[in-house]
């Protein structure tokens, strides 16, 4: 029964996010498509190393996932909290970047609500939704669920906007080499 309610909640969240994207112009949709590609490129080395993948971005929100492998687990057989936190922070950062400004994490807290045991957790998914976007900071609420829609963790993160406009690079970046 609880999983059924959570699954319905996740479906409603997906419907909401999809509706927000339907109102975008073709140019805006193309921008977010390029931003997803950039967030999954060699420019985002840590996400690539950890296996975090951004699946979608829209104005004020983002979604991502991680496939759970043996190296994501801890000695008690659950997905390591750092893995869950990495997914939440990466997706929150992707959502913050949706405002076309580079952002860095200032503060983030996480509540682990249910264990993600490695023997039955194959995937984790995160959704970040904007709570507030100000002049210099923005705040995002993030939910992490497993492949069955079970809520694993919630997080609230504050990001600081750096100066300038976000540059989605194709080609090469200093110190990174070629970005696909």
XYZ file of N, CA and C in Angstrom:
540
model
N 0.812 -1.197 0.000
C 0.000 0.000 0.000
C 0.854 1.260 0.000
N 1.887 1.293 0.852
C 2.741 2.475 0.912
C 3.466 2.663 -0.413
N 4.010 1.580 -0.956
C 4.714 1.693 -2.235
C 3.767 2.208 -3.317
N 2.523 1.752 -3.292
C 1.547 2.221 -4.264
C 1.356 3.726 -4.179
N 1.277 4.254 -2.957
C 1.124 5.698 -2.778
C 2.363 6.439 -3.235
N 3.544 5.915 -2.901
C 4.777 6.562 -3.322
C 4.918 6.530 -4.834
N 4.573 5.404 -5.440
C 4.655 5.304 -6.896
C 3.734 6.328 -7.547
N 2.509 6.483 -6.995
C 1.584 7.488 -7.528
C 2.174 8.878 -7.365
N 2.788 9.157 -6.216
C 3.404 10.451 -5.981
C 4.489 10.704 -7.021
N 5.326 9.702 -7.304
C 6.387 9.865 -8.289
C 5.820 10.091 -9.675
N 4.747 9.403 -10.009
C 4.110 9.605 -11.309
C 3.593 11.035 -11.414
N 2.964 11.534 -10.339
C 2.475 12.907 -10.353
C 3.622 13.887 -10.520
N 4.759 13.656 -9.843
C 5.922 14.527 -9.971
C 6.425 14.498 -11.405
N 6.497 13.321 -12.021
C 6.927 13.228 -13.415
C 5.973 13.980 -14.330
N 4.661 13.816 -14.109
C 3.678 14.531 -14.923
C 3.872 16.036 -14.797
N 4.102 16.513 -13.567
C 4.320 17.932 -13.334
C 5.548 18.415 -14.090
N 6.648 17.674 -13.998
C 7.873 18.071 -14.672
C 7.696 18.054 -16.179
N 6.993 17.049 -16.705
C 6.740 16.982 -18.144
C 5.905 18.170 -18.609
N 4.891 18.544 -17.818
C 4.046 19.676 -18.192
C 4.863 20.955 -18.247
N 5.785 21.128 -17.313
C 6.617 22.327 -17.314
C 7.459 22.402 -18.581
N 7.895 21.279 -19.094
C 8.740 21.275 -20.285
C 7.918 21.498 -21.559
N 6.643 21.126 -21.538
C 5.798 21.309 -22.720
C 5.610 22.775 -23.070
N 5.740 23.659 -22.088
C 5.526 25.090 -22.317
C 6.749 25.799 -22.880
N 7.821 25.070 -23.130
C 9.052 25.680 -23.602
C 9.066 25.834 -25.114
N 9.810 26.825 -25.580
C 10.004 27.004 -27.017
C 10.958 25.928 -27.524
N 11.037 25.781 -28.826
C 11.945 24.795 -29.423
C 13.396 25.118 -29.055
N 13.763 26.402 -29.032
C 15.127 26.793 -28.660
C 15.431 26.433 -27.213
N 14.467 26.654 -26.315
C 14.671 26.312 -24.902
C 14.803 24.801 -24.727
N 13.967 24.052 -25.419
C 14.065 22.587 -25.342
C 15.422 22.117 -25.828
N 15.929 22.726 -26.882
C 17.250 22.372 -27.406
C 18.343 22.728 -26.399
N 18.212 23.875 -25.742
C 19.186 24.276 -24.727
C 19.257 23.227 -23.619
N 18.113 22.802 -23.087
C 18.111 21.822 -21.997
C 18.627 20.460 -22.464
N 18.381 20.129 -23.705
C 18.915 18.883 -24.265
C 20.450 18.942 -24.287
N 21.004 20.096 -24.707
C 22.458 20.278 -24.722
C 23.017 20.290 -23.303
N 22.271 20.872 -22.348
C 22.722 20.920 -20.967
C 22.807 19.515 -20.379
N 21.836 18.665 -20.690
C 21.893 17.265 -20.230
C 23.136 16.591 -20.799
N 23.369 16.780 -22.087
C 24.538 16.171 -22.726
C 25.829 16.678 -22.078
N 25.895 17.964 -21.809
C 27.079 18.550 -21.181
C 27.290 17.998 -19.776
N 26.204 17.891 -18.985
C 26.317 17.379 -17.615
C 26.756 15.914 -17.597
N 26.550 15.188 -18.704
C 26.960 13.783 -18.802
C 28.263 13.603 -19.579
N 28.934 14.712 -19.887
C 30.162 14.650 -20.685
C 31.397 14.563 -19.789
N 32.546 14.520 -20.428
C 33.826 14.473 -19.713
C 34.061 15.728 -18.879
N 33.307 16.791 -19.122
C 33.440 18.004 -18.310
C 33.013 17.743 -16.871
N 32.200 16.733 -16.654
C 31.696 16.394 -15.315
C 32.372 15.097 -14.868
N 33.676 15.175 -14.653
C 34.480 13.985 -14.362
C 33.993 13.196 -13.152
N 33.644 13.876 -12.067
C 33.253 13.154 -10.857
C 31.978 12.353 -11.090
N 31.009 12.956 -11.757
C 29.765 12.228 -12.055
C 30.063 11.021 -12.941
N 30.923 11.194 -13.908
C 31.285 10.063 -14.769
C 31.958 8.966 -13.950
N 32.860 9.346 -13.065
C 33.592 8.385 -12.244
C 32.649 7.618 -11.311
N 31.675 8.318 -10.754
C 30.770 7.683 -9.795
C 29.606 6.964 -10.456
N 29.353 7.237 -11.726
C 28.255 6.589 -12.434
C 26.955 7.364 -12.419
N 26.961 8.577 -11.895
C 25.749 9.407 -11.902
C 25.476 9.875 -13.322
N 24.224 9.753 -13.731
C 23.815 10.193 -15.067
C 22.601 11.099 -14.935
N 22.674 12.276 -15.532
C 21.533 13.191 -15.565
C 20.644 12.755 -16.721
N 19.355 12.567 -16.443
C 18.441 12.071 -17.466
C 17.584 13.161 -18.090
N 17.330 14.242 -17.351
C 16.515 15.319 -17.912
C 16.688 16.570 -17.065
N 16.570 17.721 -17.726
C 16.647 19.023 -17.059
C 15.603 19.928 -17.686
N 14.977 20.726 -16.869
C 14.050 21.757 -17.315
C 14.224 22.959 -16.417
N 13.458 24.013 -16.640
C 13.633 25.231 -15.837
C 13.305 24.979 -14.357
N 14.335 24.989 -13.522
C 14.149 24.821 -12.091
C 14.042 23.388 -11.612
N 14.404 22.420 -12.429
C 14.335 21.018 -12.018
C 15.309 20.160 -12.821
N 15.576 18.990 -12.278
C 16.425 18.011 -12.972
C 16.122 16.626 -12.423
N 16.481 15.630 -13.215
C 16.330 14.230 -12.809
C 17.613 13.490 -13.184
N 17.950 12.485 -12.385
C 19.144 11.704 -12.669
C 19.045 10.326 -12.040
N 20.075 9.517 -12.290
C 20.049 8.135 -11.822
C 21.458 7.606 -11.645
N 21.538 6.497 -10.934
C 22.783 5.758 -10.804
C 22.451 4.276 -10.732
N 23.172 3.488 -11.510
C 23.036 2.034 -11.453
C 23.887 1.555 -10.284
N 23.299 0.750 -9.402
C 24.014 0.298 -8.215
C 24.894 -0.902 -8.570
N 26.173 -0.732 -8.280
C 27.192 -1.757 -8.511
C 27.801 -2.135 -7.154
N 28.582 -3.178 -7.125
C 29.206 -3.637 -5.889
C 30.026 -2.530 -5.208
N 30.729 -1.712 -5.996
C 31.568 -0.657 -5.412
C 30.762 0.464 -4.752
N 29.422 0.487 -4.924
C 28.570 1.493 -4.288
C 28.107 1.074 -2.900
N 28.535 -0.108 -2.443
C 28.010 -0.649 -1.191
C 28.996 -0.483 -0.036
N 28.467 -0.650 1.173
C 29.303 -0.574 2.372
C 29.387 -1.960 3.023
N 30.109 -2.104 4.128
C 30.305 -3.428 4.741
C 29.038 -4.104 5.282
N 27.945 -3.345 5.483
C 26.725 -3.979 5.995
C 25.770 -4.384 4.875
N 26.193 -4.178 3.624
C 25.385 -4.634 2.495
C 24.358 -3.646 1.984
N 24.487 -2.388 2.376
C 23.579 -1.376 1.838
C 24.355 -0.417 0.944
N 23.610 0.342 0.147
C 24.241 1.359 -0.689
C 24.826 2.410 0.258
N 26.067 2.763 0.028
C 26.766 3.719 0.884
C 26.044 5.072 0.852
N 25.926 5.691 2.036
C 25.288 7.001 2.133
C 25.949 8.043 1.249
N 27.260 7.942 1.077
C 27.969 8.876 0.209
C 27.543 8.752 -1.245
N 27.205 7.555 -1.660
C 26.713 7.326 -3.023
C 25.356 8.014 -3.199
N 24.491 7.833 -2.218
C 23.158 8.450 -2.270
C 23.290 9.964 -2.248
N 24.165 10.477 -1.376
C 24.382 11.918 -1.286
C 24.948 12.470 -2.597
N 25.886 11.743 -3.204
C 26.472 12.165 -4.480
C 25.395 12.297 -5.551
N 24.499 11.330 -5.617
C 23.402 11.405 -6.582
C 22.540 12.631 -6.308
N 22.157 12.847 -5.043
C 21.299 13.986 -4.695
C 21.981 15.308 -5.045
N 23.240 15.464 -4.670
C 23.951 16.720 -4.926
C 24.165 16.953 -6.416
N 24.472 15.910 -7.153
C 24.685 16.046 -8.598
C 23.409 16.471 -9.312
N 22.288 15.874 -8.932
C 21.015 16.223 -9.573
C 20.576 17.622 -9.126
N 20.794 17.952 -7.867
C 20.490 19.304 -7.401
C 21.317 20.340 -8.138
N 22.601 20.058 -8.329
C 23.466 20.969 -9.073
C 23.044 21.119 -10.527
N 22.585 20.023 -11.120
C 22.084 20.090 -12.499
C 20.842 20.982 -12.567
N 19.972 20.852 -11.567
C 18.770 21.697 -11.525
C 19.154 23.162 -11.353
N 20.129 23.429 -10.482
C 20.587 24.809 -10.288
C 21.151 25.381 -11.584
N 21.835 24.547 -12.366
C 22.406 25.016 -13.638
C 21.332 25.287 -14.686
N 20.115 24.837 -14.428
C 19.026 25.055 -15.388
C 18.703 26.532 -15.552
N 19.141 27.354 -14.619
C 18.896 28.798 -14.694
C 19.982 29.521 -15.479
N 20.779 28.737 -16.225
C 21.788 29.249 -17.148
C 22.896 30.027 -16.454
N 23.139 29.665 -15.189
C 24.209 30.280 -14.411
C 25.013 29.170 -13.751
N 26.342 29.301 -13.703
C 27.132 28.292 -12.989
C 26.865 28.420 -11.488
N 26.734 27.281 -10.818
C 26.425 27.285 -9.391
C 27.270 26.249 -8.669
N 27.568 26.512 -7.412
C 28.317 25.586 -6.585
C 27.583 25.390 -5.260
N 27.701 24.213 -4.684
C 27.001 23.900 -3.446
C 27.569 24.713 -2.288
N 26.663 25.323 -1.516
C 27.030 26.062 -0.318
C 26.720 25.214 0.910
N 25.564 24.590 0.904
C 25.129 23.802 2.046
C 24.157 22.737 1.554
N 24.212 21.583 2.181
C 23.287 20.519 1.809
C 23.110 19.590 2.996
N 21.876 19.198 3.222
C 21.569 18.230 4.263
C 20.768 17.095 3.661
N 20.893 15.936 4.245
C 20.186 14.778 3.705
C 19.588 13.979 4.849
N 18.413 13.434 4.613
C 17.763 12.519 5.544
C 17.609 11.181 4.850
N 18.242 10.156 5.418
C 18.130 8.800 4.891
C 16.896 8.182 5.553
N 15.877 7.889 4.755
C 14.589 7.460 5.294
C 14.382 5.953 5.267
N 14.958 5.298 4.281
C 14.857 3.844 4.149
C 16.186 3.312 3.653
N 16.578 2.127 4.096
C 17.836 1.570 3.600
C 17.691 1.124 2.141
N 18.747 1.283 1.406
C 18.817 0.776 0.038
C 19.753 -0.417 0.090
N 19.201 -1.584 0.358
C 20.025 -2.788 0.498
C 20.508 -3.242 -0.880
N 21.775 -3.562 -0.957
C 22.410 -3.881 -2.234
C 21.826 -5.118 -2.903
N 21.306 -6.052 -2.118
C 20.778 -7.270 -2.737
C 19.468 -7.048 -3.490
N 18.773 -5.935 -3.234
C 17.535 -5.701 -3.982
C 17.429 -4.282 -4.554
N 18.486 -3.495 -4.462
C 18.481 -2.156 -5.057
C 19.346 -2.184 -6.304
N 18.710 -2.028 -7.447
C 19.427 -2.066 -8.728
C 19.711 -0.667 -9.269
N 18.781 0.265 -8.996
C 18.903 1.639 -9.489
C 18.412 2.591 -8.408
N 19.004 3.782 -8.409
C 18.493 4.881 -7.608
C 18.224 6.051 -8.546
N 17.144 6.761 -8.270
C 16.726 7.901 -9.086
C 16.592 9.122 -8.189
N 16.917 10.285 -8.716
C 16.759 11.518 -7.962
C 16.028 12.544 -8.806
N 15.202 13.330 -8.108
C 14.489 14.447 -8.730
C 14.735 15.668 -7.870
N 15.149 16.756 -8.484
C 15.365 18.010 -7.779
C 14.377 19.038 -8.302
N 13.767 19.760 -7.388
C 12.789 20.792 -7.756
C 13.134 22.072 -7.008
N 13.092 23.156 -7.712
C 13.438 24.455 -7.153
C 12.453 24.894 -6.075
N 13.003 25.310 -4.962
C 12.187 25.923 -3.914
C 12.267 27.432 -4.046
N 13.482 27.953 -4.334
C 13.678 29.395 -4.472
C 14.911 29.654 -5.326
N 14.801 30.612 -6.217
C 15.958 31.078 -6.987
C 16.070 32.578 -6.758
N 17.129 32.990 -6.085
C 17.353 34.399 -5.803
C 18.450 34.970 -6.673
N 18.932 36.164 -6.283
C 19.997 36.821 -7.037
C 21.316 36.065 -6.959
N 21.657 35.603 -5.751
C 22.969 34.966 -5.595
C 22.898 33.510 -5.129
N 21.758 33.076 -4.611
C 21.623 31.688 -4.179
C 20.309 31.097 -4.656
N 20.271 29.773 -4.647
C 19.044 29.060 -4.987
C 18.955 27.830 -4.080
N 17.728 27.383 -3.844
C 17.492 26.256 -2.947
C 16.669 25.209 -3.685
N 17.086 23.945 -3.543
C 16.417 22.834 -4.224
C 16.075 21.732 -3.230
N 14.896 21.156 -3.416
C 14.477 19.969 -2.683
C 14.716 18.773 -3.588
N 15.316 17.731 -3.038
C 15.686 16.558 -3.830
C 15.132 15.309 -3.166
N 14.551 14.430 -3.967
C 14.081 13.130 -3.493
C 14.862 12.040 -4.206
N 15.269 11.030 -3.452
C 15.951 9.868 -4.021
C 15.061 8.654 -3.782
N 14.769 7.929 -4.846
C 13.937 6.724 -4.764
C 14.674 5.553 -5.396
N 14.205 4.348 -5.087
C 14.780 3.169 -5.742
C 13.935 2.803 -6.953
N 14.272 1.690 -7.602
C 13.589 1.283 -8.825
C 12.113 0.942 -8.601
N 11.720 0.721 -7.356
C 10.317 0.423 -7.039
C 9.544 1.658 -6.610
N 10.182 2.833 -6.633
C 9.523 4.063 -6.224
C 9.555 4.297 -4.724
N 10.288 3.479 -3.993
C 10.378 3.629 -2.542
C 11.301 4.797 -2.216
N 10.837 5.704 -1.361
C 11.611 6.874 -0.988
C 12.789 6.457 -0.111
N 13.997 6.735 -0.568
C 15.221 6.362 0.137
C 15.752 7.541 0.952
N 15.726 8.734 0.371
C 16.277 9.905 1.059
C 15.654 11.185 0.513
N 15.683 12.213 1.345
C 15.312 13.558 0.914
C 16.464 14.483 1.280
N 16.629 15.511 0.482
C 17.716 16.451 0.696
C 17.238 17.854 0.351
N 17.788 18.821 1.037
C 17.608 20.223 0.673
C 19.002 20.796 0.505
N 19.221 21.446 -0.622
C 20.557 21.961 -0.938
C 20.475 23.415 -1.367
N 21.463 24.179 -0.936
C 21.593 25.586 -1.317
C 22.814 25.710 -2.211
N 22.645 26.388 -3.326
C 23.719 26.594 -4.286
C 23.964 28.089 -4.444
N 25.218 28.455 -4.652
C 25.623 29.838 -4.865
C 25.901 30.032 -6.340
N 25.307 31.072 -6.920
C 25.557 31.371 -8.325
C 26.907 32.066 -8.478
N 27.745 31.510 -9.334
C 29.010 32.135 -9.667
C 28.764 33.213 -10.715
N 29.738 34.082 -10.923
C 29.573 35.171 -11.894
C 29.510 34.633 -13.314
N 28.793 35.345 -14.140
C 28.729 35.033 -15.555
C 27.619 34.058 -15.908
N 27.556 33.792 -17.187
C 26.549 32.867 -17.711
C 27.177 31.485 -17.854
N 26.368 30.458 -17.638
C 26.845 29.084 -17.787
C 27.247 28.847 -19.239
N 28.442 28.335 -19.419
C 28.927 28.030 -20.766
C 28.866 26.526 -20.961
N 28.060 26.115 -21.922
C 27.980 24.699 -22.280
C 29.020 24.475 -23.355
N 30.099 23.837 -22.963
C 31.246 23.686 -23.853
C 31.152 22.432 -24.703
N 31.474 22.585 -25.946
C 31.685 21.458 -26.836
C 33.065 21.682 -27.415
N 33.886 20.706 -27.361
C 35.255 20.864 -27.813
C 36.203 20.516 -26.702
N 36.951 21.532 -26.202
C 37.889 21.231 -25.123
C 37.782 22.274 -24.006
N 38.103 21.816 -22.818
C 38.132 22.680 -21.639
C 39.525 22.617 -21.039
N 40.004 23.708 -20.430
C 41.334 23.682 -19.816
C 41.439 22.563 -18.778
N 42.452 21.739 -18.938
C 42.695 20.661 -17.985
C 41.809 19.434 -18.159
N 40.833 19.522 -19.037
C 39.897 18.403 -19.217
C 40.082 17.677 -20.532
N 40.732 18.306 -21.464
C 40.853 17.690 -22.776
C 39.577 17.863 -23.570
N 39.306 16.944 -24.463
C 38.149 17.053 -25.336
C 36.877 16.665 -24.604
N 35.856 17.461 -24.808
C 34.537 17.203 -24.237
C 33.628 16.734 -25.373
N 33.094 15.512 -25.265
C 32.248 15.024 -26.364
C 30.952 15.786 -26.473
